[in-house]
Amino acid sequence: MKIDAAPMKRLLSRVCRRLGAGGSLAIIITDFRRIMKLNLEFFGRKRPTDVLAFDLAERPRARYLDGEIYVCLPQVRKQAAAERIRLEEEFERVCLHGLLHLIGYDDKNKRDRDLMWKVQESYLKGSFYGIKFKRRTSRKKKQKEKA
């Protein structure tokens, strides 16, 4: 089954324009095996996930992106079926989720997760809810070697 990536590209472009962000962003479609390997290697979690985002910027700067977003298409299909939504809609959601991670949003605790979800869902509905760069330019980050 093919997926139309054009709506996702338009969405992420709109978000980047709204932020005044430039740079480079790659979306890599993958399978369960590869996403599990990446999740274990970089996050210590031995389970599949729908999306992983890697900030590749050597020196994070405000309004600059250099990253990769890995999307596990089989997982996205499962989630879309479970939620009874179109595959493209869930694909857009997880790609936007990855982009939010790259600009500094986190979902490790309930408060941050709730804020990230609110921003993500409002943008998917076409409205704008306080989306902004949250990343600090001085934070340390894990470097990811190209797989």
PDB file of C-alpha atoms in Angstrom:
ATOM      1  CA  MET A   1       0.000   0.000   0.000  1.00  0.00           C
ATOM      2  CA  LYS A   2       1.334   3.394  -0.985  1.00  0.00           C
ATOM      3  CA  ILE A   3       0.925   6.557   1.007  1.00  0.00           C
ATOM      4  CA  ASP A   4       0.482  10.068  -0.363  1.00  0.00           C
ATOM      5  CA  ALA A   5       3.215  12.095   1.355  1.00  0.00           C
ATOM      6  CA  ALA A   6       2.199  15.427  -0.209  1.00  0.00           C
ATOM      7  CA  PRO A   7      -0.212  16.469   2.620  1.00  0.00           C
ATOM      8  CA  MET A   8       2.473  15.687   5.222  1.00  0.00           C
ATOM      9  CA  LYS A   9       5.046  17.750   3.296  1.00  0.00           C
ATOM     10  CA  ARG A  10       2.614  20.684   3.112  1.00  0.00           C
ATOM     11  CA  LEU A  11       1.883  20.418   6.841  1.00  0.00           C
ATOM     12  CA  LEU A  12       5.539  20.342   7.891  1.00  0.00           C
ATOM     13  CA  SER A  13       6.372  23.166   5.455  1.00  0.00           C
ATOM     14  CA  ARG A  14       3.549  25.253   6.941  1.00  0.00           C
ATOM     15  CA  VAL A  15       4.854  24.626  10.468  1.00  0.00           C
ATOM     16  CA  CYS A  16       8.419  25.521   9.456  1.00  0.00           C
ATOM     17  CA  ARG A  17       7.248  28.696   7.692  1.00  0.00           C
ATOM     18  CA  ARG A  18       5.216  29.666  10.755  1.00  0.00           C
ATOM     19  CA  LEU A  19       8.331  29.201  12.889  1.00  0.00           C
ATOM     20  CA  GLY A  20      10.585  30.951  10.399  1.00  0.00           C
ATOM     21  CA  ALA A  21      12.670  27.767  10.404  1.00  0.00           C
ATOM     22  CA  GLY A  22      15.094  26.642   7.748  1.00  0.00           C
ATOM     23  CA  GLY A  23      17.481  23.782   7.340  1.00  0.00           C
ATOM     24  CA  SER A  24      17.203  20.166   6.343  1.00  0.00           C
ATOM     25  CA  LEU A  25      14.693  17.532   7.348  1.00  0.00           C
ATOM     26  CA  ALA A  26      14.546  13.936   6.096  1.00  0.00           C
ATOM     27  CA  ILE A  27      11.584  11.619   6.595  1.00  0.00           C
ATOM     28  CA  ILE A  28      12.661   7.965   6.466  1.00  0.00           C
ATOM     29  CA  ILE A  29       9.983   5.289   6.148  1.00  0.00           C
ATOM     30  CA  THR A  30      10.980   2.093   7.895  1.00  0.00           C
ATOM     31  CA  ASP A  31       9.692  -1.216   9.251  1.00  0.00           C
ATOM     32  CA  PHE A  32       9.336  -2.831  12.694  1.00  0.00           C
ATOM     33  CA  ARG A  33      12.791  -4.409  12.641  1.00  0.00           C
ATOM     34  CA  ARG A  34      14.679  -1.203  11.929  1.00  0.00           C
ATOM     35  CA  ILE A  35      12.636   1.033  14.242  1.00  0.00           C
ATOM     36  CA  MET A  36      13.098  -1.483  17.086  1.00  0.00           C
ATOM     37  CA  LYS A  37      16.849  -1.543  16.454  1.00  0.00           C
ATOM     38  CA  LEU A  38      17.046   2.276  16.519  1.00  0.00           C
ATOM     39  CA  ASN A  39      14.797   2.502  19.592  1.00  0.00           C
ATOM     40  CA  LEU A  40      17.017   0.047  21.478  1.00  0.00           C
ATOM     41  CA  GLU A  41      20.313   1.545  20.311  1.00  0.00           C
ATOM     42  CA  PHE A  42      19.515   5.205  21.031  1.00  0.00           C
ATOM     43  CA  PHE A  43      16.817   5.104  23.712  1.00  0.00           C
ATOM     44  CA  GLY A  44      17.319   1.743  25.437  1.00  0.00           C
ATOM     45  CA  ARG A  45      13.747   0.628  24.707  1.00  0.00           C
ATOM     46  CA  LYS A  46      13.263  -2.884  23.317  1.00  0.00           C
ATOM     47  CA  ARG A  47       9.939  -2.274  21.575  1.00  0.00           C
ATOM     48  CA  PRO A  48       8.591  -0.816  18.368  1.00  0.00           C
ATOM     49  CA  THR A  49       7.407   2.767  18.141  1.00  0.00           C
ATOM     50  CA  ASP A  50       5.714   4.848  15.504  1.00  0.00           C
ATOM     51  CA  VAL A  51       8.280   7.635  15.161  1.00  0.00           C
ATOM     52  CA  LEU A  52      11.810   8.542  16.226  1.00  0.00           C
ATOM     53  CA  ALA A  53      13.430  11.928  15.661  1.00  0.00           C
ATOM     54  CA  PHE A  54      17.152  12.614  15.578  1.00  0.00           C
ATOM     55  CA  ASP A  55      18.619  16.104  15.800  1.00  0.00           C
ATOM     56  CA  LEU A  56      21.721  16.057  13.611  1.00  0.00           C
ATOM     57  CA  ALA A  57      22.697  19.715  13.997  1.00  0.00           C
ATOM     58  CA  GLU A  58      26.300  19.969  15.130  1.00  0.00           C
ATOM     59  CA  ARG A  59      25.482  23.120  17.053  1.00  0.00           C
ATOM     60  CA  PRO A  60      21.744  23.619  17.645  1.00  0.00           C
ATOM     61  CA  ARG A  61      20.737  27.142  16.650  1.00  0.00           C
ATOM     62  CA  ALA A  62      17.477  28.953  16.960  1.00  0.00           C
ATOM     63  CA  ARG A  63      15.257  28.563  13.913  1.00  0.00           C
ATOM     64  CA  TYR A  64      17.505  26.009  12.229  1.00  0.00           C
ATOM     65  CA  LEU A  65      16.670  22.349  11.718  1.00  0.00           C
ATOM     66  CA  ASP A  66      18.904  19.505  10.686  1.00  0.00           C
ATOM     67  CA  GLY A  67      17.242  16.233  11.472  1.00  0.00           C
ATOM     68  CA  GLU A  68      15.866  12.872  10.530  1.00  0.00           C
ATOM     69  CA  ILE A  69      12.428  11.535  11.365  1.00  0.00           C
ATOM     70  CA  TYR A  70      12.055   7.748  11.149  1.00  0.00           C
ATOM     71  CA  VAL A  71       8.470   6.599  10.672  1.00  0.00           C
ATOM     72  CA  CYS A  72       7.503   2.953  11.126  1.00  0.00           C
ATOM     73  CA  LEU A  73       4.795   2.634   8.495  1.00  0.00           C
ATOM     74  CA  PRO A  74       3.463  -0.738   9.741  1.00  0.00           C
ATOM     75  CA  GLN A  75       2.977   0.792  13.220  1.00  0.00           C
ATOM     76  CA  VAL A  76       1.305   3.875  11.727  1.00  0.00           C
ATOM     77  CA  ARG A  77      -1.059   1.565   9.791  1.00  0.00           C
ATOM     78  CA  LYS A  78      -1.965  -0.264  13.029  1.00  0.00           C
ATOM     79  CA  GLN A  79      -2.632   3.003  14.840  1.00  0.00           C
ATOM     80  CA  ALA A  80      -4.739   4.395  11.986  1.00  0.00           C
ATOM     81  CA  ALA A  81      -6.830   1.202  11.905  1.00  0.00           C
ATOM     82  CA  ALA A  82      -7.265   1.239  15.706  1.00  0.00           C
ATOM     83  CA  GLU A  83      -8.378   4.884  15.655  1.00  0.00           C
ATOM     84  CA  ARG A  84     -10.453   4.372  12.483  1.00  0.00           C
ATOM     85  CA  ILE A  85      -8.774   7.222  10.677  1.00  0.00           C
ATOM     86  CA  ARG A  86      -7.095   7.524   7.294  1.00  0.00           C
ATOM     87  CA  LEU A  87      -3.528   6.287   7.067  1.00  0.00           C
ATOM     88  CA  GLU A  88      -2.421   9.686   5.698  1.00  0.00           C
ATOM     89  CA  GLU A  89      -3.894  11.447   8.740  1.00  0.00           C
ATOM     90  CA  GLU A  90      -1.939   9.289  11.178  1.00  0.00           C
ATOM     91  CA  PHE A  91       1.172   9.626   8.998  1.00  0.00           C
ATOM     92  CA  GLU A  92       0.877  13.430   9.213  1.00  0.00           C
ATOM     93  CA  ARG A  93       0.382  13.183  12.993  1.00  0.00           C
ATOM     94  CA  VAL A  94       3.520  11.125  13.633  1.00  0.00           C
ATOM     95  CA  CYS A  95       5.657  13.241  11.268  1.00  0.00           C
ATOM     96  CA  LEU A  96       4.496  16.413  13.029  1.00  0.00           C
ATOM     97  CA  HIS A  97       5.198  14.715  16.360  1.00  0.00           C
ATOM     98  CA  GLY A  98       8.767  14.041  15.203  1.00  0.00           C
ATOM     99  CA  LEU A  99       9.177  17.655  14.079  1.00  0.00           C
ATOM    100  CA  LEU A 100       7.964  18.885  17.467  1.00  0.00           C
ATOM    101  CA  HIS A 101      10.654  16.774  19.126  1.00  0.00           C
ATOM    102  CA  LEU A 102      13.273  18.348  16.850  1.00  0.00           C
ATOM    103  CA  ILE A 103      12.252  21.859  17.880  1.00  0.00           C
ATOM    104  CA  GLY A 104      12.418  20.987  21.565  1.00  0.00           C
ATOM    105  CA  TYR A 105       9.065  19.585  22.662  1.00  0.00           C
ATOM    106  CA  ASP A 106       9.181  16.528  24.885  1.00  0.00           C
ATOM    107  CA  ASP A 107       6.714  13.921  26.088  1.00  0.00           C
ATOM    108  CA  LYS A 108       8.568  12.275  28.956  1.00  0.00           C
ATOM    109  CA  ASN A 109       6.162  13.472  31.647  1.00  0.00           C
ATOM    110  CA  LYS A 110       2.413  14.102  31.687  1.00  0.00           C
ATOM    111  CA  ARG A 111       2.600  17.905  31.688  1.00  0.00           C
ATOM    112  CA  ASP A 112       4.973  18.032  28.711  1.00  0.00           C
ATOM    113  CA  ARG A 113       3.069  15.262  26.914  1.00  0.00           C
ATOM    114  CA  ASP A 114      -0.242  17.130  27.352  1.00  0.00           C
ATOM    115  CA  LEU A 115       1.266  20.367  26.003  1.00  0.00           C
ATOM    116  CA  MET A 116       2.887  18.594  23.070  1.00  0.00           C
ATOM    117  CA  TRP A 117      -0.364  16.792  22.223  1.00  0.00           C
ATOM    118  CA  LYS A 118      -2.345  20.041  22.426  1.00  0.00           C
ATOM    119  CA  VAL A 119       0.066  21.811  20.062  1.00  0.00           C
ATOM    120  CA  GLN A 120       0.183  18.812  17.718  1.00  0.00           C
ATOM    121  CA  GLU A 121      -3.574  18.284  17.506  1.00  0.00           C
ATOM    122  CA  SER A 122      -4.411  21.972  17.149  1.00  0.00           C
ATOM    123  CA  TYR A 123      -1.991  22.284  14.252  1.00  0.00           C
ATOM    124  CA  LEU A 124      -3.421  19.186  12.590  1.00  0.00           C
ATOM    125  CA  LYS A 125      -6.848  20.817  12.790  1.00  0.00           C
ATOM    126  CA  GLY A 126      -5.500  23.873  10.990  1.00  0.00           C
ATOM    127  CA  SER A 127      -5.297  26.208  13.956  1.00  0.00           C
ATOM    128  CA  PHE A 128      -2.224  27.624  15.610  1.00  0.00           C
ATOM    129  CA  TYR A 129      -1.640  26.997  19.285  1.00  0.00           C
ATOM    130  CA  GLY A 130       1.574  28.527  20.561  1.00  0.00           C
ATOM    131  CA  ILE A 131       3.954  26.413  18.537  1.00  0.00           C
ATOM    132  CA  LYS A 132       7.465  27.752  19.011  1.00  0.00           C
ATOM    133  CA  PHE A 133      11.038  26.641  19.213  1.00  0.00           C
ATOM    134  CA  LYS A 134      11.690  25.364  22.703  1.00  0.00           C
ATOM    135  CA  ARG A 135      15.156  23.976  22.134  1.00  0.00           C
ATOM    136  CA  ARG A 136      17.988  25.666  23.928  1.00  0.00           C
ATOM    137  CA  THR A 137      20.994  26.320  21.782  1.00  0.00           C
ATOM    138  CA  SER A 138      23.387  25.280  24.547  1.00  0.00           C
ATOM    139  CA  ARG A 139      21.900  21.890  25.392  1.00  0.00           C
ATOM    140  CA  LYS A 140      23.931  18.756  24.869  1.00  0.00           C
ATOM    141  CA  LYS A 141      22.520  16.261  22.442  1.00  0.00           C
ATOM    142  CA  LYS A 142      23.234  12.717  21.426  1.00  0.00           C
ATOM    143  CA  GLN A 143      24.873  12.420  18.056  1.00  0.00           C
ATOM    144  CA  LYS A 144      23.437   9.819  15.754  1.00  0.00           C
ATOM    145  CA  GLU A 145      25.627   8.051  13.305  1.00  0.00           C
ATOM    146  CA  LYS A 146      24.105   7.516   9.908  1.00  0.00           C
ATOM    147  CA  ALA A 147      22.649   4.021   9.814  1.00  0.00           C
TER     148      ALA A 147
END
